[in-house]
XYZ file of C-alpha atoms in Angstrom:
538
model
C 97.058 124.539 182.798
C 99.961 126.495 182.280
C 102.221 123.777 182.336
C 100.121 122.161 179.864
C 100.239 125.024 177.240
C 103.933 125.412 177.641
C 104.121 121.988 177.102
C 102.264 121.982 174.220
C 103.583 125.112 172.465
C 106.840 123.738 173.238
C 106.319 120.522 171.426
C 104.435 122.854 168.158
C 107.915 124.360 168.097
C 109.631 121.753 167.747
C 107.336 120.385 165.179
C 107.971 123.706 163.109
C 111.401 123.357 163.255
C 111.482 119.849 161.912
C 108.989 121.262 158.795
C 111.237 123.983 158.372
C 114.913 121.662 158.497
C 112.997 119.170 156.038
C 112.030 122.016 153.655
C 115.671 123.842 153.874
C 116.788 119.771 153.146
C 114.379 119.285 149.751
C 115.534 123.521 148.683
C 119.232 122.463 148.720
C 118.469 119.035 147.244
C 116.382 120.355 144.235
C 119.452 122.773 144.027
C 121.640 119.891 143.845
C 119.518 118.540 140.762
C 119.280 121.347 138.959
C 123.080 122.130 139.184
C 123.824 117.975 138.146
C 121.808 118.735 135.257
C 123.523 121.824 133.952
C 126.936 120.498 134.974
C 126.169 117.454 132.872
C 124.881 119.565 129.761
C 128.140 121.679 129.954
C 130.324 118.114 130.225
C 128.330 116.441 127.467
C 130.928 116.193 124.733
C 133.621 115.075 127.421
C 135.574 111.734 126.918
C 135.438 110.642 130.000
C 132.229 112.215 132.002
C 128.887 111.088 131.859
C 125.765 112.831 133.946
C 126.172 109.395 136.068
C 129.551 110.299 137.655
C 128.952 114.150 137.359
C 125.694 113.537 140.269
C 127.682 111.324 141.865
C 130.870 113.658 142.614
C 128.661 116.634 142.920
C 127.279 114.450 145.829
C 130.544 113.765 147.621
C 131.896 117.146 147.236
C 128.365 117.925 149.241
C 128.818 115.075 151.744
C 132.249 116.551 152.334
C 130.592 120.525 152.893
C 127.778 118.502 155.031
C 130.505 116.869 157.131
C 132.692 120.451 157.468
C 129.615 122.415 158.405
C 127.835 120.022 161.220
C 131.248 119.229 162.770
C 131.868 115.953 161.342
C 127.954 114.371 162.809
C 126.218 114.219 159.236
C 127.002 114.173 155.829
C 123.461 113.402 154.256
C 120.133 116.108 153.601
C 117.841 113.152 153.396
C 117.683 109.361 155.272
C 117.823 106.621 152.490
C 114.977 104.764 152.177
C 114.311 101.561 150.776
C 110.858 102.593 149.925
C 111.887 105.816 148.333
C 114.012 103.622 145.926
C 111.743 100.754 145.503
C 108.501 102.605 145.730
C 109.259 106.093 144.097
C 112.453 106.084 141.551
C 113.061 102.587 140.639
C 109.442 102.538 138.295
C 109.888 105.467 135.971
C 113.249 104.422 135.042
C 112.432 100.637 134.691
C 109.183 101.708 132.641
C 110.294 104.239 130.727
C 113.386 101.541 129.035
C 110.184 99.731 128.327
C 108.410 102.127 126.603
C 111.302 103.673 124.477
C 112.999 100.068 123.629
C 112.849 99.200 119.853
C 110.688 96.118 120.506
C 112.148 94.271 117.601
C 115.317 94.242 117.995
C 114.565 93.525 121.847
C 112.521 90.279 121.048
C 114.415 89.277 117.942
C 117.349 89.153 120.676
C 115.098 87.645 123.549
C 116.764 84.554 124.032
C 120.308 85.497 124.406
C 119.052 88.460 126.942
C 117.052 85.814 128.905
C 120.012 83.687 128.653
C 122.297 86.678 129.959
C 120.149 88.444 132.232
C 118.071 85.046 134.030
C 120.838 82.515 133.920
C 123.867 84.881 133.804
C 123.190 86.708 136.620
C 121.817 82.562 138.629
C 125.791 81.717 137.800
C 127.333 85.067 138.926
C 125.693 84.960 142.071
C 126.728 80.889 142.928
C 130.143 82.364 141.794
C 130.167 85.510 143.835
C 128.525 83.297 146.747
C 130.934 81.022 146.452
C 134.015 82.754 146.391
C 132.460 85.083 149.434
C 132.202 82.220 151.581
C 136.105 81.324 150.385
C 137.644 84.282 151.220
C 136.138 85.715 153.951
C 135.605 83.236 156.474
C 139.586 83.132 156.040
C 139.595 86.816 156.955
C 137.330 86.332 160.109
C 134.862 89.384 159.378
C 132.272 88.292 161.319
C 129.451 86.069 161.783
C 127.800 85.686 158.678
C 125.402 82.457 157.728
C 125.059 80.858 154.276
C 121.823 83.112 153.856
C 124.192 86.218 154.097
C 126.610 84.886 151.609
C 123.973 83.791 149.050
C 122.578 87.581 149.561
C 125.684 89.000 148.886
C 126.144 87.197 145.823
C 122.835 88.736 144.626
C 123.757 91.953 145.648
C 126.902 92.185 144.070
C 125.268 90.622 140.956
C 122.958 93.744 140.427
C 124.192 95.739 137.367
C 123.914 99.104 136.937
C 124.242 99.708 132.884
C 123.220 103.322 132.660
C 126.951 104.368 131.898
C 127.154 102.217 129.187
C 123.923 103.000 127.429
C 124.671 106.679 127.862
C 127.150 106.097 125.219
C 125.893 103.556 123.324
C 123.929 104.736 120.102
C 120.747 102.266 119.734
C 120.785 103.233 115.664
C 124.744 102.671 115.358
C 124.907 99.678 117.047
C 121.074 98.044 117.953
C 122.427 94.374 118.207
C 125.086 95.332 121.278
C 122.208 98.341 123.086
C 119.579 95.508 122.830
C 121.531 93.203 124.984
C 123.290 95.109 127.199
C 119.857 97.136 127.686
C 117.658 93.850 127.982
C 119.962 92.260 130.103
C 120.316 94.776 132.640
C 116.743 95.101 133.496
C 116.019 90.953 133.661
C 119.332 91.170 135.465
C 117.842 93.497 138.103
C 114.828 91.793 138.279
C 116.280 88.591 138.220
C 118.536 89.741 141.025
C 115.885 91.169 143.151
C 113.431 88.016 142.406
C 116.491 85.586 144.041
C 117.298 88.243 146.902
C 113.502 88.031 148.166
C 113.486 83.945 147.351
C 116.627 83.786 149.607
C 114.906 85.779 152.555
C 111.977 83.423 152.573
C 112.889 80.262 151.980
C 114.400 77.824 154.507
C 118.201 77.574 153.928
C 118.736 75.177 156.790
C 117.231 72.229 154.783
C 118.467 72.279 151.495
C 117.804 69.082 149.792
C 117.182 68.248 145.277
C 113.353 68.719 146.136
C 113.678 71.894 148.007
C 116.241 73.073 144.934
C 113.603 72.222 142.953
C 110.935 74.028 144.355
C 113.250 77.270 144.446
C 113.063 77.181 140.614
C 109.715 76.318 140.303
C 108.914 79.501 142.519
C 111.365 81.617 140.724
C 109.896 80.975 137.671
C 106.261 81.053 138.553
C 107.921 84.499 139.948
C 108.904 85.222 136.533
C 106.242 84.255 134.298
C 103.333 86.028 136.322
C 104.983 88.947 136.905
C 105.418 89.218 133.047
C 101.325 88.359 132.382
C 100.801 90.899 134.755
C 102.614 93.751 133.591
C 100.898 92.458 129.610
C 97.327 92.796 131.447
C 97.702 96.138 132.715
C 98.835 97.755 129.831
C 96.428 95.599 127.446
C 93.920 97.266 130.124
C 94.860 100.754 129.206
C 94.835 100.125 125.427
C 91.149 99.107 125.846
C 90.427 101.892 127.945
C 91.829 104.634 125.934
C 90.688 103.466 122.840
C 86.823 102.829 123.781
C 86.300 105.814 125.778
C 88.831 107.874 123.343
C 89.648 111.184 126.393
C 91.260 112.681 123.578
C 87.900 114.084 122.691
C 87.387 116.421 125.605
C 91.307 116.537 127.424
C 94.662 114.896 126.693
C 95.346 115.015 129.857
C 93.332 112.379 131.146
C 94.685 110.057 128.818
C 98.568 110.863 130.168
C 97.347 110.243 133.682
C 95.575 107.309 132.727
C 98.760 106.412 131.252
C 101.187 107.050 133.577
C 98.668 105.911 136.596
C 97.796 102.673 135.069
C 102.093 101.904 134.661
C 102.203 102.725 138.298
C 99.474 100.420 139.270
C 100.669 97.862 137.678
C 104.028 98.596 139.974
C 101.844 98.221 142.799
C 100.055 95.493 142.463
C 103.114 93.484 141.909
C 104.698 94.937 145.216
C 101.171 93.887 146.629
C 101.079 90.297 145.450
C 105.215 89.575 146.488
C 106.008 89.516 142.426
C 108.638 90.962 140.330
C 107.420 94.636 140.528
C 110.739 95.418 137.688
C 109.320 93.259 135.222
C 105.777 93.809 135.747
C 106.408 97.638 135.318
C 109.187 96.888 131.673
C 106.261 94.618 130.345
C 103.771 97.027 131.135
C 105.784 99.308 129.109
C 106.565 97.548 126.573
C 102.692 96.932 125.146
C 101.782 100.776 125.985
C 104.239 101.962 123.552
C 102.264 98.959 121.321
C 99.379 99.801 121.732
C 98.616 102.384 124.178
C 100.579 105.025 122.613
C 98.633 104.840 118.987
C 95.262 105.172 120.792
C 95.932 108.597 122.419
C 95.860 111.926 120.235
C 99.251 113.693 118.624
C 99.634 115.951 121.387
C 99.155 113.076 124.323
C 102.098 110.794 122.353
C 104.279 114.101 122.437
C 103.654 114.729 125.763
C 104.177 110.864 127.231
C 107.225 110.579 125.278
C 108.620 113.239 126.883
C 107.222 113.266 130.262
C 108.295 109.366 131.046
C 111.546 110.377 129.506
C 112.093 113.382 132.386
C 110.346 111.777 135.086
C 113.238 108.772 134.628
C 115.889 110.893 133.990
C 115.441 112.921 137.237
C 114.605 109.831 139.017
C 118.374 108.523 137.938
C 120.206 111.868 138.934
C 118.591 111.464 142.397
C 119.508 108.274 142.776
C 123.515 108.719 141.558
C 123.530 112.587 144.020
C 122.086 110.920 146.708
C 124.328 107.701 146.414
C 127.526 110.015 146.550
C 126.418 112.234 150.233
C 125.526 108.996 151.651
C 128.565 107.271 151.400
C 130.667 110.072 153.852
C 127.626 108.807 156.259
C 129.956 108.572 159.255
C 127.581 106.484 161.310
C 128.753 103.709 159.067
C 132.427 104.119 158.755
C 133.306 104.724 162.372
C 132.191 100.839 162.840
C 135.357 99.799 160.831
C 137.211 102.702 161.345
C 139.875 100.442 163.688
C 140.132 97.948 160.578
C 140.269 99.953 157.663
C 142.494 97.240 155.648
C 139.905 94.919 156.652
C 137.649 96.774 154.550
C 139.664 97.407 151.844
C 140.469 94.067 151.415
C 136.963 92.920 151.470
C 136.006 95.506 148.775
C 138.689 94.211 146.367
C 138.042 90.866 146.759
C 134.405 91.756 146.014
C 135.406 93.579 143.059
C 137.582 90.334 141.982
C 134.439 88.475 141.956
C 132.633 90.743 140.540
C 135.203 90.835 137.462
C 135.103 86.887 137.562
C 131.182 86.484 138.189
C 130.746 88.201 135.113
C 133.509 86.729 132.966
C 131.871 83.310 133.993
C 128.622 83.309 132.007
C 129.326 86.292 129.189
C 131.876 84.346 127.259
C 130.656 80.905 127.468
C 126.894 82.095 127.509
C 127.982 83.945 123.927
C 129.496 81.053 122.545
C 126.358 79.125 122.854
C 124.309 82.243 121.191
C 126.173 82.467 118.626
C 125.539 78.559 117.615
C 121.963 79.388 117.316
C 122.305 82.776 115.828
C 122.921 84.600 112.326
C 123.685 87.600 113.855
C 126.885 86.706 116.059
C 128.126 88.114 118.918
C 132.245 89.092 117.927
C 134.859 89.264 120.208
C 134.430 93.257 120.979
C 131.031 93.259 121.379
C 131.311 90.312 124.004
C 134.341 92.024 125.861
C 131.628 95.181 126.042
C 128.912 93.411 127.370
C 131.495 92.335 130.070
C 132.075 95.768 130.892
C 128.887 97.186 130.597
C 127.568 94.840 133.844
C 130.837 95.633 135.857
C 128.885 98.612 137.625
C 126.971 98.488 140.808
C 124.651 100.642 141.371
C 121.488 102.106 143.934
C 119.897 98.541 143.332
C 123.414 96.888 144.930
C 122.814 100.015 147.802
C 118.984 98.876 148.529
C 119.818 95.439 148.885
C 122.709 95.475 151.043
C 120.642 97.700 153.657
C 118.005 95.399 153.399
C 119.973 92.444 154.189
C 122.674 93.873 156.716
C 120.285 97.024 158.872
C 117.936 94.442 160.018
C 119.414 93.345 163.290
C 121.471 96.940 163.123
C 124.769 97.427 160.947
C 126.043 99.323 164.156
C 126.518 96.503 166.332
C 127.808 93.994 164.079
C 131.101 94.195 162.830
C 130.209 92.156 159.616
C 127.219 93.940 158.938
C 129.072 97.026 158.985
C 132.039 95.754 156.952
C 129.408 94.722 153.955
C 127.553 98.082 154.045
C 130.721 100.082 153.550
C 132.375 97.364 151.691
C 129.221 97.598 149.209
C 129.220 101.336 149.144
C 133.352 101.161 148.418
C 132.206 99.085 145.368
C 129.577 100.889 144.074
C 131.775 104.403 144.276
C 134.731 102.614 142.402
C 132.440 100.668 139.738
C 130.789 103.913 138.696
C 133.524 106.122 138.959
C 136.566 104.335 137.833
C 135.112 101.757 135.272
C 132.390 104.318 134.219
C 135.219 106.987 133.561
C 136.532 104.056 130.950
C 133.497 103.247 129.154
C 133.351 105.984 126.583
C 137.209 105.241 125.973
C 136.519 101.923 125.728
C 133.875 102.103 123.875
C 135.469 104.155 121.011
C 138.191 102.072 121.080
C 136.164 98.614 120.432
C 133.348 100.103 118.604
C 134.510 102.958 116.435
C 131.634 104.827 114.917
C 130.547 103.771 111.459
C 130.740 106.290 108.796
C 127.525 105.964 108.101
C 124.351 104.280 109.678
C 121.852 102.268 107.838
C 118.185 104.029 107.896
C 116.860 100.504 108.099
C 118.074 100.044 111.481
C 117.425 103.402 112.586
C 113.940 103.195 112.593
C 111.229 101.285 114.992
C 108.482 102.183 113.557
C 105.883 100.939 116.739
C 108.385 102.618 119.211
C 107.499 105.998 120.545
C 111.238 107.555 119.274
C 109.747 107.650 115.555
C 106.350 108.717 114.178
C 106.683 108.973 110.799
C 108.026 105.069 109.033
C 105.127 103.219 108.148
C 104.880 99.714 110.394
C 104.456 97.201 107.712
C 106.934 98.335 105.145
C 109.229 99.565 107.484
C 109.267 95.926 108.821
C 109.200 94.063 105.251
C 112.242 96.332 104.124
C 114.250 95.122 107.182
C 113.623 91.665 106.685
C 114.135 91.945 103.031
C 117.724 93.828 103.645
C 118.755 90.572 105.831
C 117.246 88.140 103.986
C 119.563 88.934 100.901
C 122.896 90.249 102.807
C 122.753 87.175 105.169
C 125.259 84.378 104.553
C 123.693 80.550 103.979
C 123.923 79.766 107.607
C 124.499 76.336 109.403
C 121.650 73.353 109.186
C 121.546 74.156 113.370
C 121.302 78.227 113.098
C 118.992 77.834 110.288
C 116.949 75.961 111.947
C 116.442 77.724 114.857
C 116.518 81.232 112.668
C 113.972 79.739 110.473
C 111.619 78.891 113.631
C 112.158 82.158 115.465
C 111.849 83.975 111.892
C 107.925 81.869 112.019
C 107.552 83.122 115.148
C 107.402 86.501 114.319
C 105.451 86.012 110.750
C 102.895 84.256 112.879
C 102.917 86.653 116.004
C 102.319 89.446 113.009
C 99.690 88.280 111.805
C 98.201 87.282 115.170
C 98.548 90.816 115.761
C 97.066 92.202 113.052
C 94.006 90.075 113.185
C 92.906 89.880 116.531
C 95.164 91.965 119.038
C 95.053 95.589 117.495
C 91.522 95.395 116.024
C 90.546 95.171 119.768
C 93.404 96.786 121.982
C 94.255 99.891 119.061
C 97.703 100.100 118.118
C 99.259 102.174 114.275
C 96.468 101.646 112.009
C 93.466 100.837 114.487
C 92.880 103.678 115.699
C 89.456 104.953 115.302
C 88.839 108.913 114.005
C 86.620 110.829 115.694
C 85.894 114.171 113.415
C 87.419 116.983 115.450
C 90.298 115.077 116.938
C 93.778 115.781 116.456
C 94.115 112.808 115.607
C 96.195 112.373 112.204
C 94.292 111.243 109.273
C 97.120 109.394 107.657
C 96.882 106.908 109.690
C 93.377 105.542 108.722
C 94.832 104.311 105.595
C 96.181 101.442 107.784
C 92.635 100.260 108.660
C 91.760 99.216 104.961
């Protein structure tokens, strides 16, 4: 009996302990946050910084103390976790670009981003993959099949453009922020969407009907993982706007908000979709519709609480990406090649360069033959740029692909986890470091900036410019400043141009009458809701 209750107070202690290391762990991690955050504010108007590189040196400088203080046996306060990524940070980032995006400029520009982020990032990978398989079974790195060198070209395809839109101004320049912006998130679902086809699908047969049915379930992928992210948050405008919270507590209507964009994560995670684009859609018709249903106070609040919540979400991700790259578990694999490594990661970052080079320039060309709006020279060698950077989406899937059977036994698993992490410190750091340079130097700030394109009137950033007039004035300004285009451009600008007249009206008739939206929403005496806007139901 006694040797039972030693036993078992023994165990409760060691229980205790691990509660009490985990909390000390989350203290000095919140710390960590907290001092990224006022580190950045104090390095705002810095040429070269950005809150990006800040978290991530702050987190090898704490990798480094991690590594001094436990003897050279740890360098990390937390275990990465697929999951935490996946399930926990990567949705209020991904949703929150969807909810603050100026929708017109996005869609008026949807083709080229499809055409960047969807087929772009299909040729940079066959590149990358390509060149991979070249190179290193030259170098003798290990045994990897063609599964591992079709993974690595989606890995290394991933782009991480939150450098670049950190100094890009969306009212200074909305044409150049609208791609780069919509082309990073297809481009990281896209990425993701190919990594998980390549994982399930039979590479030993590959055969013009089994290519073909790769697309086909790529775009099925694609195209349901859009309707569902529209259904959810078509679901929430209904909601909100029959049973109208706002009456008795704005808070239900945030949480209904920001539980409904999580669900709709969820669900796509449950039925093997694109969770990424389920989550941007969902995003994109709250801040419709959604958004104009709830009261004054609920709008302020949502604006600013998906704002933080993906803000905090991208520090973590950039701190934590920095401690776990002195993870010494990893590097003592390759520690006997280290020019092996080295050379892998520059060849990596060569095709990188390349993959990217491959389908910006040629895939501008062919926008700008359709186009009024044309992509110039600068703006094209920016988008280049802006997808050079790998981030914690390249980190997730290279430990999904190379932990499986156990990076520590296999020399070539090893040499891609460190080679990835190698590529993802010097990406962010060295060619984020540029970008504001860069940046200046291609894109100089215009004197002044047009209030037409400054203002997105069914976007959460404004709530003041009438939607309709705001709208008719913009059209108006291009319709007389635009030069007589090409038979070809103006007949696809005419079609796209119907598009929208049609989808307006559409809209106005049938959508927001039923789902809410600026001008639909109904007053309820005793609401905060402002009276101005009823002017828009007559």
């Amino acid at each position: 009996m006694a040797l039972t209750l030693a036993s078992v107070l023994s165990k409760s202690e060691e229980i205790v302990g691990s509660d009490h290391s985990s909390v000390v762990s989350i203290n000095l991690f919140v710390a960590l946050l907290c001092a990224c955050i006022i580190i950045g504010h104090l390095l705002e108007e810095n040429r070269w910084m950005n809150e990006s590189i800040t978290a991530l040196a702050i987190g090898l400088c704490t990798g480094v103390v991690i590594l001094l203080t436990t003897g050279g046996k740890s360098s990390r306060l937390l275990v990465f976790s697929e999951d935490l990524f996946f399930i926990y940070l990567l949705p209020p980032i991904i949703f929150n670009a969807g909810f603050q995006v100026k929708k017109k400029q996005f869609f008026r520009n949807f083709m080229t981003i499809i055409l960047f982020g969807a087929v772009g990032t299909l040729i940079s990978t066959v590149v990358i993959s390509i060149g991979a398989m070249h190179f290193f079974k030259k170098m003798n790195i290990g045994s990897l099949d063609i599964g591992d060198y079709l993974a690595i070209g989606a890995i290394f395809s991933a782009t991480d453009s939150v450098c670049t839109l950190q100094v890009l101004n969306q009212d200074e320049t909305p044409l150049l922020y609208s791609l780069v912006f919509g082309e990073g998130v297809v481009n990281d679902a896209t990425s993701v969407v190919f990594f998980n086809a390549i994982q399930s699908f039979d590479l030993s047969h590959i055969n013009s009907s089994a290519a073909m049915q790769f697309v086909g379930n790529f775009l099925n992928l694609f195209i349901s993982s859009t309707i569902l992210g529209v259904l959810a948050g078509l679901l929430s405008a209904y909601i909100i706007k029959k049973l109208y919270f706002g009456r008795h507590s704005t808070d239900r209507e945030v949480a209904l908000m920001i539980l409904m964009a999580y669900l709709s994560y969820m669900l796509a995670e449950l039925f093997y979709l694109s969770a990424i684009l389920t989550v941007f859609f969902c995003g994109i018709v709250m801040s419709h519709y959604t958004w104009h249903n709830v009261t004054e106070s609920s709008r302020v609040t949502t604006k600013h609480a998906f704002a933080t919540l993906s803000f905090v979400a991208e520090i973590f991700i950039f701190l934590y990406v920095g401690m776990d790259a002195l993870d010494i578990e990893k590097w003592k694999f390759v520690s006997h090649s280290p020019g092996m490594s080295v050379g892998v990661s520059a060849i990596l970052l060569g095709l990188v360069l390349v993959g990217r080079a491959a389908f910006v320039f040629p895939l501008s060309f062919l926008s700008n033959l359709t186009k009024n709006e044309k992509i110039d020279i600068k703006q094209q060698v920016t988008i280049w740029w802006a997808g050079l950077m790998r981030g914690a989406v390249s980190m997730a899937l290279a430990y999904n692909q190379f932990t499986n059977s156990g990076y520590t036994q296999l020399r070539g698993s090893a040499i891609m986890i460190t080679s990835t992490i190698t590529v993802v410190l010097f990406s962010t750091v060295v060619f984020g470091l540029m970008t504001k340079p860069l940046v200046r130097i291609l894109l100089p700030s215009p004197k002044h900036t047009s209030s037409m394109l400054s203002s997105e009137p069914s976007s959460p950033k404004s709530f003041t410019a009438p939607l309709l007039n705001g709208q008719d004035l913009e059209d108006n300004k291009c319709s007389y400043n635009v030069s007589r285009p090409t038979s070809l451009r103006m007949l696809l600008s005419t079609s796209s141009h119907t598009v929208h007249h049609y989808w307006r009206k559409f809209d106005d008739a049938f959508m927001r009458p039923v789902f809410g939206g600026r001008g639909f929403v109904p007053f309820i005496p005793g609401s905060p809701t402002d009276e101005s806007l009823l002017q828009w139901q007559h």
